């Protein structure tokens, strides 16, 4: 994991654009850098382009313009097998967890190793012992090793998100994207999941890019904040510097801050 | 009217579909009226071109009437069926539905349809209740309810053949339908023009295959491979592949995209994504549909036997041709018991799988 991009930036996003086939311009030329090892939070209203931007970074969506430099390779220009390799190096967790409900927790975590396992081997369930051992270790890391053999749909929301974190860790990612990871969780569980994300960031040194709704969480966990509004970057700086004026600029007139404790 | 005006102009959008539908509804009434006034002579009955012309003219007149009524602000049945949710029917919303124009049109069309239907099916209480007819029915029911015991043993063997015809037809259809169903699912194939082409072609092909009844396939195969259980099995298999592929693919189209995104984000390949994100979501409905298909195939295998597809149907055909009603009665008892057993077993299994 050696960052070859100069000045400690793991990602250099330049004029990133995404126009959907139906004509909606979700991103209108967004530029910023992501430093290696930082906990970066992206804020903005629903529909401001946060989710689209994250999905452009691991090519779940294909950007329609601009460039994203990741270790001197332009993500936007990648094709076929390169995109799969990219997805392997960038993990992702989702608002609705996106686990396979009918499978056990352990096999959900093992799917994180799919990209380095052959199609037939994985379909027949012949996972290498080393991967199984690692999957259990990651489950221990997120505190639910005791649930390894029960079905994923038996878990609570917070537990599901921790399984999703373990799954993405199986990929050995350099970057972890988190799309509204706590938006469908209750406030208490919220902090538990955020703490695990912080742990992943601090202890494993994985760069985190996280979409969040609640500013109180942002102030508590973010090293740096970028804000999107209508597909454009409107803020790039420290979380503590977001005052009333900035809040109005990011969220619009009439918005009021809601706290989650 | 006033309430809609208060909300701004009421929206009524013209749609081709509603005019076509009205063309059919009104055109049907025109044809009936025309034929009542000018009944067809025997010669005219066979004049296809003339009759098609009458149909076409009636349809066009109906469509024009529909368009005229739309312009005049009337709400026709076609408009009611095909209007978009945002379209309002001015003046009609506040009225009871049976006082509206479209309600009147619905009743008139249905009524005339029933009258014509009774004519075409030669519906007759006289035939149904005549003494001669009653005697015949009594004779058959009497014989059927007095089954010939010596037929039970060969009949039992024949229905075992029928069950296995259905079983093998279903088993052979499963893998084929399973693979094809992914190519028939829009959410899997919709990504590229080539995918959409394959999807569209397969859909049309299987719609054609499915619209041919297994009975027709059995006739084709009994000429191809000879009369017997093999031709019946092939006929059921073809039909099962088409039906299962449709049901499977509709299930695939219903999956939630979340797990697919989740698995894709790990860098999984296409096959891995299908296996880990799609298959777990569809496997139970697939099993359920398949068991139901076997159940349907057992019943269809009986019918297919009538045209030489083997099993108990062939035996039934034989005895029926010789008017041996007591023997037929024994076979009917066997079929009823087996169909009832299959039906309740499949219902139980499908319920347990939910």
XYZ file of C-alpha atoms in Angstrom:
615
model
C 0.000 0.000 0.000
C 2.376 2.661 -1.137
C 0.798 5.833 -2.379
C 2.700 6.960 -5.425
C 0.550 10.017 -6.031
C 2.585 12.941 -4.796
C 1.922 15.113 -1.741
C 0.050 12.400 0.198
C -3.114 12.485 -1.894
C -4.659 9.070 -2.537
C -7.306 10.520 -4.867
C -7.198 13.607 -7.059
C -10.675 14.371 -8.340
C -10.792 16.906 -11.178
C -13.938 18.289 -12.877
C -15.834 15.055 -12.220
C -19.101 15.030 -14.175
C -21.979 12.607 -14.293
C -25.006 13.038 -16.533
C -27.561 10.238 -16.404
C -29.106 8.878 -19.622
C -32.376 10.682 -18.722
C -30.526 14.007 -18.851
C -30.196 14.635 -15.116
C -26.862 16.313 -14.318
C -25.937 14.819 -10.957
C -22.340 16.093 -10.875
C -21.304 19.313 -12.627
C -17.536 19.319 -12.438
C -16.446 18.493 -8.896
C -12.766 18.845 -7.904
C -11.051 18.052 -4.629
C -8.276 15.873 -3.185
C -8.468 13.032 -0.705
C -5.434 12.622 1.564
C -4.197 9.169 2.332
C -5.470 7.925 5.696
C -7.945 10.719 6.382
C -11.585 10.446 7.449
C -13.352 12.572 4.853
C -17.045 13.282 5.185
C -19.266 14.421 2.305
C -22.374 16.383 3.261
C -25.245 17.891 1.325
C -28.980 17.595 0.828
C -30.615 14.487 -0.615
C -30.171 14.730 -4.366
C -27.061 16.916 -4.142
C -24.981 14.189 -5.844
C -23.247 12.633 -2.817
C -24.250 9.033 -3.573
C -23.570 9.437 -7.290
C -20.105 10.798 -6.522
C -19.184 7.839 -4.290
C -20.436 5.421 -6.950
C -18.322 7.185 -9.568
C -15.220 6.657 -7.420
C -15.527 2.837 -7.538
C -17.226 2.808 -10.948
C -20.574 1.413 -9.835
C -21.551 4.370 -12.007
C -19.556 5.460 -15.046
C -18.595 9.154 -14.886
C -19.296 11.152 -18.043
C -16.434 13.612 -17.691
C -13.382 14.722 -15.729
C -10.724 12.565 -14.129
C -10.032 10.777 -10.856
C -6.380 9.996 -10.232
C -5.816 6.962 -7.996
C -2.116 5.969 -7.747
C -1.410 7.726 -11.076
C -4.187 5.723 -12.802
C -7.255 7.542 -14.061
C -10.329 5.763 -12.693
C -12.556 7.414 -15.311
C -10.612 5.811 -18.175
C -10.523 2.251 -16.751
C -12.147 -0.585 -18.673
C -13.321 -4.173 -18.017
C -10.790 -6.035 -15.873
C -9.229 -2.799 -14.594
C -12.603 -1.765 -13.174
C -12.867 -5.070 -11.283
C -9.387 -4.589 -9.856
C -10.375 -1.054 -8.862
C -13.500 -2.276 -7.087
C -11.371 -4.786 -5.233
C -9.097 -2.008 -3.946
C -11.974 0.276 -2.939
C -14.461 -1.193 -0.481
C -17.982 0.126 -0.044
C -20.784 -0.039 2.504
C -24.355 1.105 1.914
C -27.316 2.695 3.676
C -29.363 -0.482 3.341
C -26.372 -2.749 4.078
C -26.891 -4.759 0.836
C -26.138 -8.115 2.426
C -27.376 -11.387 0.980
C -30.155 -12.033 3.492
C -30.506 -15.773 3.057
C -26.803 -16.492 3.512
C -24.987 -16.801 6.833
C -23.032 -13.897 8.282
C -19.767 -15.736 7.571
C -20.512 -16.389 3.913
C -21.577 -12.751 3.537
C -18.173 -11.686 4.848
C -16.473 -14.224 2.562
C -18.052 -12.601 -0.511
C -15.561 -9.790 0.140
C -12.920 -12.225 -1.172
C -14.793 -12.937 -4.439
C -12.456 -10.876 -6.614
C -9.431 -13.013 -5.718
C -11.320 -16.334 -5.838
C -12.098 -18.216 -9.037
C -15.712 -18.281 -10.250
C -16.149 -22.049 -9.859
C -14.274 -22.216 -6.555
C -16.503 -19.551 -5.035
C -19.760 -20.908 -6.521
C -18.984 -24.360 -5.093
C -18.212 -22.692 -1.746
C -14.621 -23.990 -1.623
C -13.205 -20.950 0.189
C -9.527 -21.187 1.209
C -9.032 -21.872 4.931
C -6.948 -18.714 5.243
C -9.894 -16.616 3.998
C -12.299 -18.271 6.432
C -9.908 -17.544 9.284
C -9.579 -13.929 8.192
C -13.344 -13.546 7.861
C -13.748 -14.693 11.472
C -11.017 -12.280 12.578
C -12.774 -9.351 10.914
C -16.057 -10.395 12.510
C -14.219 -10.299 15.843
C -12.903 -6.851 14.967
C -16.442 -5.513 14.502
C -17.617 -7.360 17.598
C -20.017 -9.978 16.211
C -17.926 -13.136 15.956
C -20.618 -14.995 17.915
C -23.136 -14.413 15.105
C -20.937 -15.937 12.362
C -23.175 -18.903 11.580
C -26.663 -17.396 11.762
C -28.513 -16.027 8.760
C -27.883 -12.368 7.909
C -31.602 -11.501 7.956
C -31.704 -12.389 11.671
C -29.453 -9.452 12.590
C -30.407 -5.949 13.672
C -29.599 -2.984 11.448
C -26.449 -2.021 13.320
C -25.184 -5.605 13.283
C -25.850 -5.852 9.542
C -23.786 -2.729 8.922
C -20.918 -4.195 10.944
C -21.096 -7.357 8.799
C -20.944 -5.092 5.735
C -17.811 -3.434 7.164
C -16.247 -6.862 7.729
C -17.140 -7.847 4.157
C -15.417 -4.791 2.726
C -12.349 -5.394 4.945
C -12.022 -8.860 3.346
C -11.128 -7.023 0.128
C -8.024 -5.469 1.772
C -9.228 -2.084 0.558
C -7.082 1.036 0.464
C -10.186 3.217 0.519
C -13.549 2.532 2.114
C -16.594 4.354 0.724
C -19.558 4.633 3.083
C -22.850 5.769 1.555
C -25.087 7.055 4.374
C -23.909 4.190 6.618
C -26.054 5.214 9.593
C -29.086 6.770 7.876
C -31.345 3.798 8.554
C -30.118 3.168 12.101
C -31.357 4.498 15.449
C -29.205 7.170 17.167
C -27.641 4.771 19.684
C -26.568 2.235 17.037
C -25.417 5.128 14.878
C -22.478 5.889 17.130
C -21.468 2.269 17.450
C -21.178 1.938 13.661
C -19.365 5.294 13.390
C -16.928 4.155 16.102
C -16.132 0.997 14.117
C -15.571 3.091 10.983
C -13.211 5.316 12.967
C -11.416 2.210 14.249
C -10.994 0.918 10.677
C -9.651 4.320 9.689
C -7.238 4.765 12.613
C -6.054 1.212 13.280
C -5.956 -0.239 9.763
C -5.037 3.058 8.091
C -7.805 2.756 5.519
C -8.840 6.067 3.929
C -12.537 6.721 4.591
C -14.925 8.693 2.424
C -18.297 8.837 4.097
C -21.628 10.468 3.188
C -23.455 11.746 6.259
C -26.640 13.621 7.060
C -26.153 14.753 10.635
C -23.728 17.602 11.265
C -23.282 16.554 14.882
C -21.816 13.256 13.665
C -19.690 15.120 11.137
C -18.134 17.318 13.845
C -17.414 14.283 15.980
C -15.843 11.960 13.407
C -14.623 13.886 10.366
C -11.052 15.026 9.788
C -12.219 17.084 6.841
C -15.513 17.927 5.182
C -16.556 18.569 1.611
C -20.085 19.719 0.817
C -22.046 19.286 -2.390
C -25.025 21.329 -3.470
C -26.812 20.728 -6.762
C -23.883 18.676 -8.069
C -21.260 21.312 -7.267
C -18.652 21.579 -4.533
C -19.578 24.393 -2.131
C -17.311 23.698 0.862
C -13.950 22.079 1.483
C -12.435 22.439 4.921
C -12.505 21.641 8.603
C -15.763 20.449 10.244
C -15.466 22.972 13.044
C -15.512 25.887 10.596
C -19.065 25.163 9.424
C -20.975 28.000 11.116
C -24.491 29.300 10.575
C -23.612 31.100 7.353
C -21.980 28.036 5.827
C -24.858 25.885 7.006
C -27.319 28.064 5.066
C -25.055 28.002 2.034
C -24.861 24.209 2.053
C -28.403 23.292 3.028
C -30.321 26.342 1.797
C -32.575 28.917 3.483
C -35.029 27.565 5.989
C -33.025 24.470 6.881
C -32.453 23.853 10.577
C -29.902 21.635 12.172
C -31.067 18.413 13.834
C -28.892 16.818 16.478
C -28.321 13.153 17.038
C -26.893 12.184 20.408
C -67.458 20.788 -12.806
C -66.916 23.747 -10.534
C -64.554 21.912 -8.182
C -62.142 21.076 -10.991
C -62.218 24.582 -12.370
C -61.223 25.799 -8.926
C -58.046 23.687 -9.150
C -57.208 25.101 -12.559
C -58.028 23.699 -15.973
C -59.066 20.043 -15.924
C -56.557 17.953 -17.827
C -57.756 15.624 -20.545
C -55.108 14.137 -22.739
C -55.888 12.432 -25.996
C -54.508 8.911 -26.255
C -54.380 6.565 -29.247
C -54.956 3.528 -27.032
C -58.305 4.792 -25.800
C -59.488 5.549 -29.344
C -58.442 2.056 -30.501
C -60.268 0.490 -27.543
C -63.382 2.533 -28.253
C -63.071 1.647 -31.937
C -63.310 -2.005 -30.940
C -66.207 -1.417 -28.481
C -68.289 0.816 -30.768
C -67.244 -1.137 -33.886
C -68.566 -4.328 -32.304
C -71.933 -2.672 -31.703
C -71.985 -1.365 -35.297
C -71.258 -4.836 -36.699
C -74.028 -6.400 -34.607
C -76.472 -3.687 -35.680
C -75.480 -4.091 -39.355
C -75.796 -7.885 -39.319
C -79.167 -7.684 -37.561
C -80.524 -5.390 -40.274
C -78.759 -7.146 -43.184
C -78.260 -10.813 -42.240
C -75.509 -12.659 -44.140
C -76.508 -14.993 -46.927
C -74.659 -18.345 -47.032
C -72.560 -17.087 -49.896
C -71.603 -13.884 -48.058
C -70.562 -15.875 -44.963
C -67.627 -17.274 -46.943
C -66.650 -13.941 -48.480
C -63.678 -13.126 -46.266
C -62.752 -9.888 -48.016
C -66.253 -8.440 -47.700
C -66.532 -9.421 -44.036
C -63.124 -7.992 -43.215
C -64.181 -4.772 -44.914
C -67.338 -4.575 -42.775
C -65.186 -5.114 -39.674
C -62.645 -2.482 -40.691
C -65.272 0.121 -41.596
C -67.066 -0.493 -38.285
C -63.813 -0.150 -36.381
C -62.921 3.109 -38.125
C -66.418 4.480 -37.560
C -66.132 3.501 -33.880
C -62.753 5.172 -33.588
C -64.078 8.346 -35.210
C -67.094 8.343 -32.905
C -64.739 7.970 -29.948
C -62.619 10.900 -31.115
C -65.738 13.017 -31.674
C -67.036 12.227 -28.197
C -63.635 13.077 -26.719
C -63.655 16.469 -28.469
C -67.198 17.101 -27.253
C -66.063 16.452 -23.674
C -67.678 13.044 -23.139
C -65.885 10.363 -21.165
C -65.914 7.090 -23.062
C -65.043 3.632 -21.755
C -61.769 3.572 -23.679
C -60.766 6.883 -22.089
C -61.575 5.561 -18.607
C -59.456 2.429 -19.150
C -56.394 4.093 -20.612
C -56.372 7.528 -18.984
C -53.279 8.410 -16.995
C -53.563 8.831 -13.258
C -53.215 12.613 -13.611
C -56.037 12.894 -16.163
C -59.411 13.880 -14.801
C -62.770 13.117 -16.296
C -64.619 16.444 -16.039
C -68.101 16.199 -14.661
C -67.752 12.449 -14.278
C -65.894 12.384 -10.985
C -68.819 13.553 -8.906
C -71.436 11.319 -10.567
C -72.311 7.758 -9.568
C -70.519 5.492 -12.028
C -73.716 3.925 -13.415
C -75.041 7.345 -14.406
C -71.961 8.171 -16.462
C -71.612 7.720 -20.207
C -68.831 5.157 -19.875
C -70.898 3.171 -17.374
C -73.772 3.109 -19.861
C -71.377 2.093 -22.634
C -69.910 -0.692 -20.496
C -73.361 -2.133 -19.759
C -74.551 -1.877 -23.347
C -71.417 -3.514 -24.754
C -71.410 -6.326 -22.163
C -75.146 -6.894 -22.685
C -74.857 -7.155 -26.476
C -71.785 -9.386 -26.036
C -73.830 -11.785 -23.866
C -76.718 -11.886 -26.346
C -74.368 -12.639 -29.247
C -72.593 -15.226 -27.077
C -75.823 -17.106 -26.392
C -76.505 -17.156 -30.136
C -73.036 -18.417 -31.057
C -72.898 -21.155 -28.383
C -76.400 -22.307 -29.377
C -77.439 -22.000 -25.759
C -80.686 -23.884 -25.314
C -82.643 -24.755 -22.157
C -84.720 -27.084 -24.288
C -81.728 -29.331 -25.125
C -80.453 -29.178 -21.558
C -83.741 -30.324 -20.064
C -85.116 -32.643 -22.768
C -86.035 -36.200 -21.671
C -83.859 -37.860 -24.345
C -80.854 -35.907 -23.176
C -81.564 -36.769 -19.551
C -81.740 -40.479 -20.342
C -78.335 -40.382 -22.034
C -76.750 -38.459 -19.171
C -78.243 -40.858 -16.634
C -76.792 -43.846 -18.528
C -73.283 -42.364 -18.593
C -73.292 -41.130 -15.001
C -74.677 -44.499 -13.911
C -71.855 -46.343 -15.626
C -69.208 -43.891 -14.461
C -70.310 -44.233 -10.854
C -70.121 -48.002 -11.198
C -66.452 -48.475 -12.167
C -65.183 -51.735 -13.579
C -62.818 -53.201 -10.910
C -60.655 -55.170 -13.339
C -59.385 -51.904 -14.862
C -57.901 -50.608 -11.589
C -54.701 -52.671 -11.900
C -53.727 -51.689 -15.485
C -55.061 -48.174 -14.858
C -52.785 -47.848 -11.847
C -49.760 -48.861 -13.926
C -50.785 -46.376 -16.629
C -51.019 -43.466 -14.219
C -47.568 -44.278 -12.867
C -46.383 -43.855 -16.450
C -48.249 -40.529 -16.599
C -46.647 -39.306 -13.367
C -43.184 -40.189 -14.660
C -43.859 -38.540 -18.022
C -44.667 -35.373 -16.082
C -41.687 -35.816 -13.750
C -39.062 -36.305 -16.471
C -40.576 -33.475 -18.525
C -40.229 -31.161 -15.515
C -36.714 -32.363 -14.588
C -35.383 -31.876 -18.118
C -37.037 -28.460 -18.332
C -35.493 -27.116 -15.090
C -31.835 -26.640 -16.153
C -32.774 -25.293 -19.585
C -35.341 -22.853 -18.173
C -32.942 -21.859 -15.360
C -30.165 -20.806 -17.725
C -32.515 -19.178 -20.242
C -34.442 -17.248 -17.593
C -31.416 -15.009 -16.905
C -31.291 -14.066 -20.593
C -35.047 -13.325 -20.460
C -34.761 -10.940 -17.489
C -34.686 -7.266 -18.389
C -32.695 -6.155 -15.345
C -29.875 -8.574 -16.265
C -29.908 -8.000 -20.035
C -30.972 -4.326 -20.174
C -27.427 -2.942 -19.977
C -26.471 -3.112 -23.661
C -28.199 -3.062 -27.074
C -27.032 -6.640 -27.729
C -28.497 -7.730 -24.379
C -31.808 -6.079 -25.176
C -31.837 -7.772 -28.586
C -31.277 -11.225 -27.042
C -33.906 -10.451 -24.393
C -36.494 -9.348 -26.971
C -35.853 -12.270 -29.326
C -36.089 -14.857 -26.549
C -39.267 -13.268 -25.169
C -41.000 -13.402 -28.555
C -39.766 -16.935 -29.238
C -41.035 -18.296 -25.911
C -44.329 -16.436 -26.211
C -44.897 -18.282 -29.481
C -43.846 -21.629 -27.987
C -46.100 -21.070 -24.975
C -49.098 -20.047 -27.032
C -48.973 -23.474 -28.725
C -50.861 -25.776 -26.354
C -49.010 -28.954 -25.252
C -51.728 -30.832 -27.123
C -50.435 -29.386 -30.394
C -46.827 -30.219 -29.466
C -47.916 -33.784 -28.622
C -49.447 -34.169 -32.092
C -46.231 -32.858 -33.677
C -43.998 -35.132 -31.600
C -46.219 -38.211 -32.041
C -45.529 -37.879 -35.765
C -41.847 -37.103 -35.148
C -40.879 -39.829 -32.615
C -43.963 -42.055 -32.796
C -46.977 -42.473 -30.538
C -46.129 -43.227 -26.917
C -44.857 -41.764 -23.641
C -41.724 -40.280 -25.261
C -43.708 -37.935 -27.505
C -45.912 -36.885 -24.584
C -42.863 -36.202 -22.443
C -41.240 -34.071 -25.173
C -44.444 -32.073 -25.638
C -44.690 -31.325 -21.916
C -40.983 -30.513 -21.707
C -41.163 -27.899 -24.478
C -44.148 -26.260 -22.848
C -42.549 -26.440 -19.383
C -39.329 -24.797 -20.582
C -41.309 -21.887 -22.013
C -43.552 -21.495 -18.968
C -40.820 -21.924 -16.354
C -38.494 -19.547 -18.218
C -41.218 -16.904 -18.102
C -42.004 -17.410 -14.419
C -38.326 -17.646 -13.427
C -37.394 -14.520 -15.381
C -40.252 -12.520 -13.883
C -38.947 -13.523 -10.461
C -35.443 -12.383 -11.428
C -36.893 -9.041 -12.521
C -38.404 -8.608 -9.025
C -35.153 -8.922 -7.044
C -33.880 -6.009 -5.021
C -30.849 -4.269 -6.505
C -29.121 -3.760 -3.145
C -27.329 -7.108 -2.845
C -26.336 -6.898 -6.535
C -24.652 -3.552 -5.867
C -23.120 -4.946 -2.683
C -21.577 -7.940 -4.439
C -20.464 -5.880 -7.458
C -18.692 -3.422 -5.177
C -16.404 -6.225 -3.970
C -15.069 -6.623 -7.517
C -16.962 -9.856 -8.179
C -17.317 -11.128 -11.753
C -20.568 -11.523 -13.682
C -21.143 -15.194 -12.793
C -20.240 -14.557 -9.160
C -22.672 -11.629 -8.996
C -25.477 -13.795 -10.405
C -24.711 -16.656 -8.036
C -24.224 -14.642 -4.844
C -26.632 -11.731 -5.309
C -29.410 -12.969 -7.620
C -29.764 -16.710 -7.011
C -30.292 -16.516 -3.217
C -33.172 -14.115 -3.814
C -34.954 -16.319 -6.359
C -34.244 -19.897 -5.302
C -37.368 -20.390 -3.152
C -39.849 -19.014 -5.695
C -38.099 -21.144 -8.339
C -38.629 -24.315 -6.286
C -42.220 -23.348 -5.662
C -42.954 -22.721 -9.355
C -41.230 -25.954 -10.322
C -43.297 -28.108 -7.973
C -46.438 -26.429 -9.229
C -45.303 -27.095 -12.798
C -44.935 -30.816 -12.058
C -48.440 -30.765 -10.613
C -49.772 -29.066 -13.766
C -47.804 -31.494 -15.966
C -49.438 -34.531 -14.326
C -52.846 -33.133 -15.260
C -51.690 -32.137 -18.744
C -50.064 -35.550 -19.314
C -53.515 -37.088 -18.924
C -54.921 -34.857 -21.648
C -51.895 -35.384 -23.883
C -52.468 -39.129 -23.636
C -55.689 -38.563 -25.539
C -53.720 -37.785 -28.706
C -51.248 -40.623 -28.232
C -48.867 -39.237 -25.639
C -48.934 -42.448 -23.584
C -49.973 -43.038 -19.995
C -53.500 -43.120 -18.636
C -54.810 -40.659 -21.249
C -54.203 -43.149 -24.056
C -56.045 -45.832 -22.093
C -58.910 -43.407 -21.404
C -59.146 -42.635 -25.122
C -59.305 -46.340 -25.966
C -62.190 -47.146 -23.606
C -64.049 -43.948 -24.462
C -63.835 -44.813 -28.193
C -65.494 -48.162 -27.469
C -68.115 -46.525 -25.190
C -67.018 -48.761 -22.296
C -68.225 -46.289 -19.661
C -67.709 -48.549 -16.630
C -64.023 -48.889 -17.598
C -63.793 -45.133 -18.156
C -65.341 -44.667 -14.707
C -62.530 -46.682 -13.105
C -59.897 -44.533 -14.853
C -61.661 -41.312 -13.831
C -61.548 -42.453 -10.192
C -57.791 -43.117 -10.442
C -57.134 -39.763 -12.134
C -59.238 -37.876 -9.578
C -57.420 -39.471 -6.636
C -53.941 -38.863 -8.069
C -54.663 -35.290 -9.138
C -56.102 -34.536 -5.717
C -53.045 -36.065 -3.993
C -50.586 -34.177 -6.220
C -52.504 -30.965 -5.792
C -52.590 -31.045 -2.005
C -48.982 -32.288 -1.764
C -47.718 -29.465 -3.960
C -49.809 -26.918 -2.049
C -48.380 -28.177 1.260
C -44.784 -28.082 0.021
C -45.165 -24.623 -1.508
C -46.723 -23.322 1.694
C -43.858 -24.766 3.768
C -41.262 -23.089 1.521
C -42.577 -19.574 2.076
